[in-house]
Amino acid sequence: MTTKTTPLYESHLAANAKMVDFAGWLMPIHYGSQLKEHEIVRTDAGMFDVSHMCVLDIVGSEAKAFLRFLLANDVEKLSTEGKALYSGMLTPEGTVIDDLIVYLTHYGYRMVVNAGTADKDIAWMLKQAANFDVQLHVRRELAMIAIQGPNAIAKVCKVIHEDWEDAVNALNVFQGFPFGPVEDGWFIARTGYTGEDGLEIMLPSDEAAAFWQALLSVGIAPIGLGARDTLRLEAGMNLYGHDMDETISPLAAGMGWTIAWQPAERDFIGRAALEAERAAGVALKQVGLVLEGRGVLREGQIVAVAGVGQGVITSGTFSPTLKHSVAIARVPAATKDTDTVQVDLRGTLTDVRVVKMPFVRNGKKVFA
């Protein structure tokens, strides 16, 4: 399979990025220092090329009915134009095909799905759409840039159209709108994957490199996927293929809050399986782990909970903000948020604290 590149590939090379294969795309892992890039996002403003993610527009007279059946969360909640919803898209067995964001627009809905699952997602959605008056338009002609950090919005406003500045500043968190004519392709949302304020901007691919250069000119630094991962982990955000996948229920992956159980008469794919799981008692749950001494928690390490059983770390790293290691783990449901558990670090059982996530939000430690 040929590795794909985004419209910003040459911009990354010009910035001396180290490129790696990520979900079939050649993407920047860092531009010299992952640690420095992480700190820039926590203290100022950084930008990520996320053009490998897939944008879809969903239209038609039954678009709402289709999405209410397709997703575990309920797009009926999207009561005002621009509002966004985070949801899992599930199998009939109640496991996670993908996690995604969907926006209500004046023409229908806009959805953003993960890069590594895009082809699978589209095939699944087309299969489910056969019974609805709905059309799916895959917008591969769009690039996507995420600008994150406490100064992100102010700096972006220096380079966007003056006529858009007030509207961008007025965006609520988890809200996005088309800017300019829809056919021009610009869509700006106040969303992100770092635990910081910021924007995710979809725009025509042929305008991406020039916009990237404009962002550089106002002091927004390019940030690679390495820092993106440590930032999202500090923020307690799941990564598909690690913290959940088609073998895991959202109830066991910290996504229970994304399931809209009401109204009870709404049937969505996976509902019956989730109701059966909930009735039987969910066996596993997601927690945060903190190791304040030496060592680094890593994905795949076994978590021993005394008197309860075993779990596993699904994502782990050294936290550049906290200066110690943190992890997301799936553990037996009887584990308490105040427990001390043990993780095997190079043959030594090491005490690790269970905490509620997130670990960091807006640059500050937030767990007790």
Short mmCIF file of N, CA, C and O in Angstrom, two decimals, residues 3-74:
data_model
loop_
_atom_site.label_atom_id
_atom_site.label_comp_id
_atom_site.label_asym_id
_atom_site.label_seq_id
_atom_site.Cartn_x
_atom_site.Cartn_y
_atom_site.Cartn_z
N THR A 3 2.01 4.87 0.90
CA THR A 3 1.79 5.80 2.00
C THR A 3 1.28 7.13 1.46
O THR A 3 1.83 7.67 0.50
N LYS A 4 0.22 7.65 2.06
CA LYS A 4 -0.38 8.90 1.60
C LYS A 4 0.28 10.09 2.27
O LYS A 4 0.83 9.98 3.36
N THR A 5 0.17 11.23 1.62
CA THR A 5 0.68 12.48 2.19
C THR A 5 -0.42 13.53 2.20
O THR A 5 -1.35 13.47 1.39
N THR A 6 -0.33 14.47 3.12
CA THR A 6 -1.31 15.55 3.21
C THR A 6 -0.84 16.72 2.34
O THR A 6 0.32 16.76 1.90
N PRO A 7 -1.71 17.72 2.12
CA PRO A 7 -1.30 18.90 1.35
C PRO A 7 -0.18 19.70 2.01
O PRO A 7 0.38 20.59 1.37
N LEU A 8 0.13 19.39 3.27
CA LEU A 8 1.17 20.12 3.99
C LEU A 8 2.50 19.36 4.06
O LEU A 8 3.40 19.75 4.79
N TYR A 9 2.62 18.30 3.29
CA TYR A 9 3.82 17.47 3.33
C TYR A 9 5.09 18.28 3.10
O TYR A 9 6.07 18.19 3.86
N GLU A 10 5.10 19.12 2.05
CA GLU A 10 6.30 19.91 1.75
C GLU A 10 6.57 20.93 2.85
O GLU A 10 7.73 21.24 3.15
N SER A 11 5.51 21.45 3.48
CA SER A 11 5.69 22.39 4.59
C SER A 11 6.38 21.71 5.76
O SER A 11 7.21 22.32 6.45
N HIS A 12 6.05 20.45 6.00
CA HIS A 12 6.69 19.71 7.09
C HIS A 12 8.17 19.48 6.79
O HIS A 12 9.03 19.66 7.67
N LEU A 13 8.48 19.11 5.55
CA LEU A 13 9.87 18.90 5.18
C LEU A 13 10.67 20.19 5.32
O LEU A 13 11.81 20.17 5.79
N ALA A 14 10.06 21.30 4.94
CA ALA A 14 10.75 22.59 5.04
C ALA A 14 11.04 22.97 6.49
O ALA A 14 11.98 23.72 6.76
N ALA A 15 10.23 22.43 7.42
CA ALA A 15 10.43 22.71 8.84
C ALA A 15 11.28 21.64 9.52
O ALA A 15 11.35 21.59 10.75
N ASN A 16 11.93 20.78 8.71
CA ASN A 16 12.81 19.72 9.22
C ASN A 16 12.09 18.71 10.11
O ASN A 16 12.63 18.24 11.12
N ALA A 17 10.86 18.39 9.76
CA ALA A 17 10.09 17.41 10.53
C ALA A 17 10.65 16.01 10.35
O ALA A 17 11.15 15.66 9.27
N LYS A 18 10.58 15.23 11.41
CA LYS A 18 10.84 13.79 11.29
C LYS A 18 9.51 13.14 10.92
O LYS A 18 8.53 13.22 11.69
N MET A 19 9.45 12.51 9.75
CA MET A 19 8.21 11.95 9.24
C MET A 19 8.13 10.46 9.54
O MET A 19 9.13 9.73 9.45
N VAL A 20 6.92 10.00 9.89
CA VAL A 20 6.69 8.58 10.19
C VAL A 20 5.37 8.15 9.55
O VAL A 20 4.52 8.98 9.21
N ASP A 21 5.21 6.85 9.41
CA ASP A 21 3.96 6.30 8.89
C ASP A 21 2.95 6.24 10.04
O ASP A 21 3.19 5.59 11.06
N PHE A 22 1.82 6.91 9.88
CA PHE A 22 0.74 6.89 10.87
C PHE A 22 -0.56 6.59 10.14
O PHE A 22 -1.02 7.39 9.33
N ALA A 23 -1.11 5.41 10.39
CA ALA A 23 -2.38 4.99 9.79
C ALA A 23 -2.35 5.09 8.26
O ALA A 23 -3.34 5.45 7.63
N GLY A 24 -1.17 4.79 7.68
CA GLY A 24 -1.05 4.82 6.23
C GLY A 24 -0.72 6.19 5.66
O GLY A 24 -0.66 6.36 4.44
N TRP A 25 -0.49 7.17 6.55
CA TRP A 25 -0.15 8.53 6.13
C TRP A 25 1.25 8.88 6.62
O TRP A 25 1.63 8.52 7.73
N LEU A 26 2.00 9.59 5.80
CA LEU A 26 3.32 10.06 6.20
C LEU A 26 3.13 11.37 6.95
O LEU A 26 2.73 12.39 6.36
N MET A 27 3.38 11.35 8.27
CA MET A 27 3.03 12.48 9.14
C MET A 27 4.23 12.88 10.00
O MET A 27 5.11 12.06 10.29
N PRO A 28 4.29 14.13 10.46
CA PRO A 28 5.40 14.59 11.31
C PRO A 28 5.23 14.09 12.75
O PRO A 28 4.20 14.31 13.37
N ILE A 29 6.24 13.41 13.27
CA ILE A 29 6.20 12.98 14.67
C ILE A 29 6.74 14.09 15.58
O ILE A 29 6.26 14.29 16.70
N HIS A 30 7.72 14.85 15.08
CA HIS A 30 8.19 16.06 15.78
C HIS A 30 9.03 16.88 14.81
O HIS A 30 9.38 16.44 13.72
N TYR A 31 9.34 18.11 15.23
CA TYR A 31 10.14 19.02 14.41
C TYR A 31 11.47 19.33 15.10
O TYR A 31 12.07 20.37 14.84
N GLY A 32 11.89 18.43 15.96
CA GLY A 32 13.16 18.61 16.66
C GLY A 32 13.08 18.23 18.12
O GLY A 32 13.96 17.52 18.62
N SER A 33 12.04 18.69 18.82
CA SER A 33 11.91 18.38 20.24
C SER A 33 10.44 18.20 20.61
O SER A 33 9.69 19.18 20.68
N GLN A 34 10.05 16.96 20.84
CA GLN A 34 8.68 16.67 21.24
C GLN A 34 8.34 17.36 22.56
O GLN A 34 7.23 17.89 22.74
N LEU A 35 9.28 17.38 23.49
CA LEU A 35 9.07 18.00 24.80
C LEU A 35 8.81 19.51 24.65
O LEU A 35 7.87 20.05 25.24
N LYS A 36 9.61 20.18 23.84
CA LYS A 36 9.43 21.61 23.63
C LYS A 36 8.09 21.89 22.96
O LYS A 36 7.38 22.85 23.32
N GLU A 37 7.72 21.06 22.00
CA GLU A 37 6.45 21.25 21.30
C GLU A 37 5.26 21.10 22.26
O GLU A 37 4.30 21.87 22.20
N HIS A 38 5.35 20.13 23.15
CA HIS A 38 4.31 19.94 24.17
C HIS A 38 4.17 21.20 25.02
O HIS A 38 3.05 21.70 25.25
N GLU A 39 5.28 21.73 25.47
CA GLU A 39 5.26 22.91 26.35
C GLU A 39 4.73 24.14 25.62
O GLU A 39 4.05 24.99 26.22
N ILE A 40 5.01 24.26 24.32
CA ILE A 40 4.50 25.40 23.54
C ILE A 40 2.97 25.39 23.53
O ILE A 40 2.33 26.44 23.71
N VAL A 41 2.38 24.23 23.35
CA VAL A 41 0.91 24.16 23.33
C VAL A 41 0.33 24.48 24.70
O VAL A 41 -0.71 25.14 24.80
N ARG A 42 0.98 24.05 25.76
CA ARG A 42 0.47 24.32 27.11
C ARG A 42 0.62 25.80 27.51
O ARG A 42 -0.15 26.29 28.33
N THR A 43 1.57 26.50 26.91
CA THR A 43 1.85 27.87 27.35
C THR A 43 1.56 28.95 26.32
O THR A 43 1.41 30.12 26.69
N ASP A 44 1.49 28.58 25.03
CA ASP A 44 1.34 29.62 24.00
C ASP A 44 0.38 29.14 22.91
O ASP A 44 -0.82 29.13 23.10
N ALA A 45 0.88 28.72 21.76
CA ALA A 45 0.03 28.25 20.66
C ALA A 45 0.84 27.40 19.70
O ALA A 45 1.95 27.79 19.29
N GLY A 46 0.30 26.25 19.36
CA GLY A 46 0.93 25.37 18.38
C GLY A 46 -0.10 24.87 17.40
O GLY A 46 -1.30 24.91 17.65
N MET A 47 0.38 24.39 16.24
CA MET A 47 -0.55 23.91 15.21
C MET A 47 -0.16 22.52 14.73
O MET A 47 1.02 22.18 14.63
N PHE A 48 -1.20 21.75 14.45
CA PHE A 48 -1.06 20.36 14.04
C PHE A 48 -1.69 20.18 12.66
O PHE A 48 -2.79 20.68 12.41
N ASP A 49 -1.02 19.46 11.81
CA ASP A 49 -1.63 19.02 10.55
C ASP A 49 -2.46 17.77 10.86
O ASP A 49 -1.91 16.73 11.21
N VAL A 50 -3.78 17.88 10.77
CA VAL A 50 -4.65 16.73 10.98
C VAL A 50 -5.47 16.45 9.73
O VAL A 50 -6.59 15.96 9.77
N SER A 51 -4.86 16.75 8.58
CA SER A 51 -5.53 16.55 7.30
C SER A 51 -5.73 15.09 6.95
O SER A 51 -6.46 14.76 6.01
N HIS A 52 -5.07 14.20 7.70
CA HIS A 52 -5.28 12.77 7.47
C HIS A 52 -6.65 12.31 7.97
O HIS A 52 -7.14 11.27 7.55
N MET A 53 -7.25 13.07 8.86
CA MET A 53 -8.59 12.74 9.33
C MET A 53 -9.59 12.98 8.20
O MET A 53 -9.30 13.71 7.24
N CYS A 54 -10.76 12.35 8.30
CA CYS A 54 -11.70 12.37 7.18
C CYS A 54 -12.94 13.18 7.55
O CYS A 54 -13.57 12.94 8.59
N VAL A 55 -13.29 14.12 6.67
CA VAL A 55 -14.47 14.97 6.84
C VAL A 55 -15.58 14.46 5.92
O VAL A 55 -15.34 14.17 4.74
N LEU A 56 -16.80 14.36 6.46
CA LEU A 56 -17.96 13.97 5.66
C LEU A 56 -19.09 14.95 5.91
O LEU A 56 -19.29 15.41 7.03
N ASP A 57 -19.85 15.25 4.86
CA ASP A 57 -21.09 15.99 5.00
C ASP A 57 -22.24 15.01 4.78
O ASP A 57 -22.22 14.20 3.83
N ILE A 58 -23.23 15.08 5.67
CA ILE A 58 -24.35 14.15 5.66
C ILE A 58 -25.62 14.96 5.47
O ILE A 58 -25.96 15.80 6.29
N VAL A 59 -26.30 14.73 4.35
CA VAL A 59 -27.47 15.53 3.98
C VAL A 59 -28.61 14.62 3.54
O VAL A 59 -28.41 13.43 3.31
N GLY A 60 -29.78 15.20 3.43
CA GLY A 60 -30.96 14.45 3.00
C GLY A 60 -32.09 14.59 3.99
O GLY A 60 -31.88 14.97 5.16
N SER A 61 -33.30 14.29 3.56
CA SER A 61 -34.48 14.50 4.40
C SER A 61 -34.47 13.64 5.66
O SER A 61 -35.13 13.97 6.64
N GLU A 62 -33.72 12.53 5.63
CA GLU A 62 -33.68 11.63 6.78
C GLU A 62 -32.29 11.60 7.43
O GLU A 62 -31.94 10.63 8.12
N ALA A 63 -31.52 12.67 7.24
CA ALA A 63 -30.17 12.70 7.81
C ALA A 63 -30.20 12.60 9.33
O ALA A 63 -29.41 11.86 9.94
N LYS A 64 -31.14 13.32 9.98
CA LYS A 64 -31.22 13.24 11.43
C LYS A 64 -31.62 11.84 11.88
O LYS A 64 -31.00 11.28 12.80
N ALA A 65 -32.64 11.27 11.25
CA ALA A 65 -33.09 9.92 11.62
C ALA A 65 -31.96 8.90 11.44
O ALA A 65 -31.77 8.00 12.28
N PHE A 66 -31.20 9.05 10.38
CA PHE A 66 -30.07 8.17 10.11
C PHE A 66 -29.04 8.25 11.23
O PHE A 66 -28.59 7.22 11.77
N LEU A 67 -28.65 9.47 11.62
CA LEU A 67 -27.64 9.63 12.65
C LEU A 67 -28.15 9.21 14.02
O LEU A 67 -27.38 8.73 14.86
N ARG A 68 -29.44 9.36 14.28
CA ARG A 68 -30.00 8.91 15.56
C ARG A 68 -29.96 7.39 15.66
O ARG A 68 -29.90 6.84 16.77
N PHE A 69 -29.97 6.70 14.53
CA PHE A 69 -29.85 5.25 14.50
C PHE A 69 -28.39 4.81 14.50
O PHE A 69 -28.01 3.83 15.13
N LEU A 70 -27.54 5.58 13.81
CA LEU A 70 -26.14 5.20 13.62
C LEU A 70 -25.30 5.36 14.87
O LEU A 70 -24.39 4.56 15.15
N LEU A 71 -25.57 6.42 15.66
CA LEU A 71 -24.68 6.82 16.75
C LEU A 71 -25.28 6.53 18.12
O LEU A 71 -26.49 6.63 18.31
N ALA A 72 -24.41 6.25 19.09
CA ALA A 72 -24.87 5.99 20.46
C ALA A 72 -25.31 7.27 21.15
O ALA A 72 -26.22 7.25 21.99
N ASN A 73 -24.68 8.39 20.84
CA ASN A 73 -25.16 9.67 21.32
C ASN A 73 -26.27 10.16 20.39
O ASN A 73 -26.43 9.62 19.29
N ASP A 74 -27.03 11.16 20.80
CA ASP A 74 -28.25 11.52 20.08
C ASP A 74 -28.12 12.92 19.48
O ASP A 74 -28.03 13.91 20.21
#
